């Protein structure tokens, strides 16, 4: 499984766009990139998953450059309720074992 | 959106006691997992379960731990003789397809405190 590196923490203000970048230099050809969100005292929640270029859903966008050695989670116009820890995970789909390896994540703090 | 439910939300026990943490996965999911998170630390994989068998387990999941699907809806984690270091939030998760990077649905967790 590819190692990931993300900023430990980020601060933002309500209404701003937040971009969290994850480095994964050793990403393999069959690896996908997935982001989870975790609020305090809750389990992680799937946000978005992608393989290349750009993926967008109702919550966020995921930008993946051509070399796939990094990815950026973009949260448009954040609110206070987006304060959470965001995890970037990299690995193949349908791998035997089915375990996710969480890193330390990025603690996003949104201020009024 | 369908939910994974866990009970109890909090469990306090004495060291050496047995505890059973309970989970009801999403009904059409076939793969089940337990993770734990010690306060201030990473979310750690414990075990995955499919077709009434353990698929994979981490080094944390030693002989003190066991999992079971006693009926068609529940999925349990048993810790036979709890230690102080077992104090953590335990999360159950389920998915439709077993995968390292497939979408997992997590419950809200059981906070276990071992005294």
CSV table of C-alpha atoms in Angstrom, one decimal:
chain,number,residue,atom,x,y,z
A,1,UNK,CA,0.0,0.0,0.0
A,2,UNK,CA,1.3,3.4,-1.0
A,3,UNK,CA,2.5,5.7,1.8
A,4,UNK,CA,0.6,9.1,2.0
A,5,UNK,CA,1.7,12.4,3.3
A,6,UNK,CA,-0.7,15.2,4.2
A,7,UNK,CA,-0.5,18.4,6.3
A,8,UNK,CA,-1.2,17.8,9.9
A,9,UNK,CA,-3.6,20.7,10.2
A,10,UNK,CA,-5.2,23.5,8.3
A,11,UNK,CA,-7.3,26.6,9.2
A,12,UNK,CA,-9.9,28.2,7.1
A,13,UNK,CA,-12.9,30.6,7.4
A,14,UNK,CA,-16.5,30.0,6.6
A,15,UNK,CA,-17.3,30.5,2.9
A,16,UNK,CA,-13.7,29.8,1.7
A,17,UNK,CA,-12.7,27.1,-0.6
A,18,UNK,CA,-10.3,24.6,1.1
A,19,UNK,CA,-7.8,22.5,-0.8
A,20,UNK,CA,-6.0,19.6,1.0
A,21,UNK,CA,-3.2,18.0,-0.8
A,22,UNK,CA,-2.0,14.5,-0.3
A,23,UNK,CA,1.4,13.2,-1.6
A,24,UNK,CA,1.6,9.5,-2.7
A,25,UNK,CA,4.8,9.2,-4.7
A,26,UNK,CA,4.8,5.4,-4.7
A,27,UNK,CA,1.3,5.0,-6.0
A,28,UNK,CA,0.9,1.8,-8.1
A,29,UNK,CA,-0.9,1.4,-11.4
A,30,UNK,CA,-3.9,-0.2,-9.9
A,31,UNK,CA,-4.2,2.0,-6.9
A,32,UNK,CA,-7.2,4.3,-6.3
A,33,UNK,CA,-7.3,7.4,-4.1
A,34,UNK,CA,-10.0,7.7,-1.5
A,35,UNK,CA,-10.8,10.4,1.0
A,36,UNK,CA,-12.6,9.9,4.3
A,37,UNK,CA,-13.9,12.5,6.8
A,38,UNK,CA,-14.1,12.0,10.6
A,39,UNK,CA,-15.9,14.2,13.0
A,40,UNK,CA,-15.0,14.0,16.7
A,41,UNK,CA,-16.4,10.8,18.4
A,42,UNK,CA,-17.7,9.4,15.1
A,43,UNK,CA,-16.6,6.9,12.6
A,44,UNK,CA,-14.9,7.9,9.3
A,45,UNK,CA,-17.2,8.7,6.5
A,46,UNK,CA,-16.4,8.2,2.8
A,47,UNK,CA,-16.2,11.4,0.8
A,48,UNK,CA,-14.9,10.7,-2.6
A,49,UNK,CA,-12.8,8.3,-4.6
A,50,UNK,CA,-10.9,8.6,-7.9
A,51,UNK,CA,-8.3,7.2,-10.2
A,52,UNK,CA,-7.2,10.0,-12.4
A,53,UNK,CA,-8.1,13.6,-13.6
A,54,UNK,CA,-11.1,15.0,-11.7
A,55,UNK,CA,-14.0,13.6,-9.8
A,56,UNK,CA,-16.8,15.7,-8.4
A,57,UNK,CA,-19.8,14.8,-6.2
A,58,UNK,CA,-22.2,16.8,-4.0
A,59,UNK,CA,-19.7,17.1,-1.2
A,60,UNK,CA,-16.3,17.7,-2.8
A,61,UNK,CA,-14.0,17.5,-5.8
A,62,UNK,CA,-10.9,15.4,-6.2
A,63,UNK,CA,-8.1,16.6,-8.5
A,64,UNK,CA,-5.5,14.0,-9.6
A,65,UNK,CA,-2.6,15.1,-11.9
A,66,UNK,CA,-1.4,13.0,-14.8
A,67,UNK,CA,1.5,11.5,-12.8
A,68,UNK,CA,-0.9,10.6,-9.9
A,69,UNK,CA,1.8,11.2,-7.4
A,70,UNK,CA,-0.4,13.6,-5.5
A,71,UNK,CA,-4.1,14.5,-5.2
A,72,UNK,CA,-6.1,17.4,-3.9
A,73,UNK,CA,-9.4,17.3,-2.1
A,74,UNK,CA,-11.3,20.5,-2.7
A,75,UNK,CA,-14.1,21.6,-0.4
A,76,UNK,CA,-16.1,24.5,-1.8
A,77,UNK,CA,-17.4,27.2,0.5
A,78,UNK,CA,-16.7,25.4,3.8
A,79,UNK,CA,-18.9,25.9,6.9
A,80,UNK,CA,-18.3,25.4,10.6
A,81,UNK,CA,-19.7,21.9,10.2
A,82,UNK,CA,-16.8,20.9,7.9
A,83,UNK,CA,-14.4,21.0,10.8
A,84,UNK,CA,-13.1,17.5,10.9
A,85,UNK,CA,-10.1,15.3,10.2
A,86,UNK,CA,-9.7,14.4,6.5
A,87,UNK,CA,-7.8,11.2,5.6
A,88,UNK,CA,-6.3,10.4,2.2
A,89,UNK,CA,-6.0,6.6,1.5
A,90,UNK,CA,-4.3,5.0,-1.5
A,91,UNK,CA,-4.7,1.3,-2.5
A,92,UNK,CA,-6.1,-1.1,-5.0
A,93,UNK,CA,-9.8,-1.8,-5.2
A,94,UNK,CA,-10.9,-5.3,-4.2
A,95,UNK,CA,-7.7,-6.2,-2.5
A,96,UNK,CA,-7.7,-9.3,-0.4
A,97,UNK,CA,-8.2,-8.5,3.3
A,98,UNK,CA,-10.2,-5.4,2.8
A,99,UNK,CA,-8.3,-3.3,5.3
A,100,UNK,CA,-7.9,0.4,5.1
A,101,UNK,CA,-4.7,2.0,6.4
A,102,UNK,CA,-5.4,5.4,7.9
A,103,UNK,CA,-2.6,7.9,8.4
A,104,UNK,CA,-2.8,10.8,10.8
A,105,UNK,CA,-5.0,12.8,8.5
A,106,UNK,CA,-5.4,16.6,8.2
A,107,UNK,CA,-7.3,18.3,11.0
A,108,UNK,CA,-9.3,21.1,9.3
A,109,UNK,CA,-10.5,23.9,11.6
A,110,UNK,CA,-13.1,26.2,10.1
A,111,UNK,CA,-13.6,29.5,11.9
A,112,UNK,CA,-16.5,32.0,11.7
B,1,UNK,CA,-28.6,6.8,3.8
B,2,UNK,CA,-28.3,3.3,5.4
B,3,UNK,CA,-26.4,3.1,8.7
B,4,UNK,CA,-24.2,0.8,10.6
B,5,UNK,CA,-25.5,0.8,14.2
B,6,UNK,CA,-23.3,0.0,17.3
B,7,UNK,CA,-24.3,-0.8,20.9
B,8,UNK,CA,-23.5,0.2,23.5
B,9,UNK,CA,-22.2,3.7,22.8
B,10,UNK,CA,-20.2,3.6,26.0
B,11,UNK,CA,-18.9,0.6,27.9
B,12,UNK,CA,-17.0,0.7,31.2
B,13,UNK,CA,-15.4,-2.5,32.5
B,14,UNK,CA,-12.9,-3.7,35.0
B,15,UNK,CA,-9.6,-5.0,33.8
B,16,UNK,CA,-9.8,-8.8,33.2
B,17,UNK,CA,-13.5,-8.8,32.4
B,18,UNK,CA,-15.0,-9.9,29.2
B,19,UNK,CA,-16.8,-7.5,26.9
B,20,UNK,CA,-18.9,-7.9,23.8
B,21,UNK,CA,-19.3,-5.0,21.4
B,22,UNK,CA,-22.3,-5.3,19.1
B,23,UNK,CA,-22.9,-4.1,15.6
B,24,UNK,CA,-25.7,-4.3,13.1
B,25,UNK,CA,-24.1,-3.8,9.6
B,26,UNK,CA,-26.1,-2.5,6.6
B,27,UNK,CA,-28.5,-5.3,5.6
B,28,UNK,CA,-27.2,-6.1,2.1
B,29,UNK,CA,-23.5,-5.8,2.9
B,30,UNK,CA,-21.4,-8.9,2.9
B,31,UNK,CA,-18.1,-7.8,4.4
B,32,UNK,CA,-17.6,-6.6,8.0
B,33,UNK,CA,-14.8,-5.0,9.8
B,34,UNK,CA,-13.7,-3.8,13.2
B,35,UNK,CA,-11.4,-0.9,13.7
B,36,UNK,CA,-10.3,0.9,16.8
B,37,UNK,CA,-9.0,4.4,17.7
B,38,UNK,CA,-7.1,5.1,20.8
B,39,UNK,CA,-7.7,8.7,21.9
B,40,UNK,CA,-5.6,11.1,19.8
B,41,UNK,CA,-4.2,8.3,17.6
B,42,UNK,CA,-4.9,6.8,14.2
B,43,UNK,CA,-7.8,4.7,13.2
B,44,UNK,CA,-6.4,1.1,13.3
B,45,UNK,CA,-7.6,-1.9,11.4
B,46,UNK,CA,-8.4,-5.0,13.6
B,47,UNK,CA,-10.1,-7.6,11.5
B,48,UNK,CA,-12.2,-8.2,8.4
B,49,UNK,CA,-14.9,-10.9,8.1
B,50,UNK,CA,-16.7,-12.5,5.2
B,51,UNK,CA,-18.8,-15.7,4.8
B,52,UNK,CA,-18.5,-16.5,8.5
B,53,UNK,CA,-14.7,-16.4,8.4
B,54,UNK,CA,-11.9,-14.0,9.3
B,55,UNK,CA,-10.5,-12.7,6.0
B,56,UNK,CA,-7.6,-10.8,7.5
B,57,UNK,CA,-6.5,-9.6,10.9
B,58,UNK,CA,-3.9,-7.3,12.2
B,59,UNK,CA,-1.2,-8.0,14.8
B,60,UNK,CA,-3.4,-6.2,17.3
B,61,UNK,CA,-6.1,-8.9,16.9
B,62,UNK,CA,-4.5,-11.5,19.2
B,63,UNK,CA,-6.1,-14.4,21.0
B,64,UNK,CA,-7.9,-12.1,23.4
B,65,UNK,CA,-10.1,-11.0,20.5
B,66,UNK,CA,-12.8,-12.9,18.6
B,67,UNK,CA,-15.5,-12.0,16.2
B,68,UNK,CA,-18.8,-13.7,15.4
B,69,UNK,CA,-21.9,-13.3,13.3
B,70,UNK,CA,-24.3,-15.1,15.6
B,71,UNK,CA,-27.4,-14.5,13.4
B,72,UNK,CA,-28.3,-12.8,10.2
B,73,UNK,CA,-28.0,-9.3,11.4
B,74,UNK,CA,-25.5,-8.9,14.2
B,75,UNK,CA,-21.7,-8.8,14.1
B,76,UNK,CA,-19.9,-8.9,17.5
B,77,UNK,CA,-16.4,-8.3,18.8
B,78,UNK,CA,-15.5,-10.0,22.0
B,79,UNK,CA,-12.5,-9.2,24.2
B,80,UNK,CA,-12.0,-12.0,26.6
B,81,UNK,CA,-9.9,-10.5,29.3
B,82,UNK,CA,-9.6,-6.7,28.9
B,83,UNK,CA,-6.5,-4.8,29.6
B,84,UNK,CA,-6.0,-1.1,30.3
B,85,UNK,CA,-4.6,-0.6,26.9
B,86,UNK,CA,-7.8,-1.9,25.3
B,87,UNK,CA,-9.4,1.4,26.2
B,88,UNK,CA,-10.4,3.0,22.8
B,89,UNK,CA,-13.2,3.8,20.5
B,90,UNK,CA,-14.2,0.7,18.6
B,91,UNK,CA,-15.7,1.1,15.1
B,92,UNK,CA,-17.6,-1.4,13.2
B,93,UNK,CA,-17.8,-1.1,9.4
B,94,UNK,CA,-19.4,-2.9,6.5
B,95,UNK,CA,-19.1,-2.9,2.8
B,96,UNK,CA,-20.7,-4.5,-0.2
B,97,UNK,CA,-17.4,-5.6,-1.7
B,98,UNK,CA,-14.2,-6.5,0.1
B,99,UNK,CA,-11.5,-4.1,-1.0
B,100,UNK,CA,-8.7,-2.1,0.4
B,101,UNK,CA,-10.2,1.0,-1.2
B,102,UNK,CA,-13.8,0.2,-1.6
B,103,UNK,CA,-16.4,2.3,0.2
B,104,UNK,CA,-16.7,1.3,3.9
B,105,UNK,CA,-19.6,2.5,6.0
B,106,UNK,CA,-18.6,3.0,9.6
B,107,UNK,CA,-20.8,3.1,12.7
B,108,UNK,CA,-20.6,5.8,15.4
B,109,UNK,CA,-18.5,3.6,17.6
B,110,UNK,CA,-18.4,2.1,21.1
B,111,UNK,CA,-16.2,4.0,23.6
B,112,UNK,CA,-14.6,1.3,25.8
B,113,UNK,CA,-13.1,2.3,29.1
B,114,UNK,CA,-11.1,-0.3,31.0
B,115,UNK,CA,-10.5,0.6,34.6
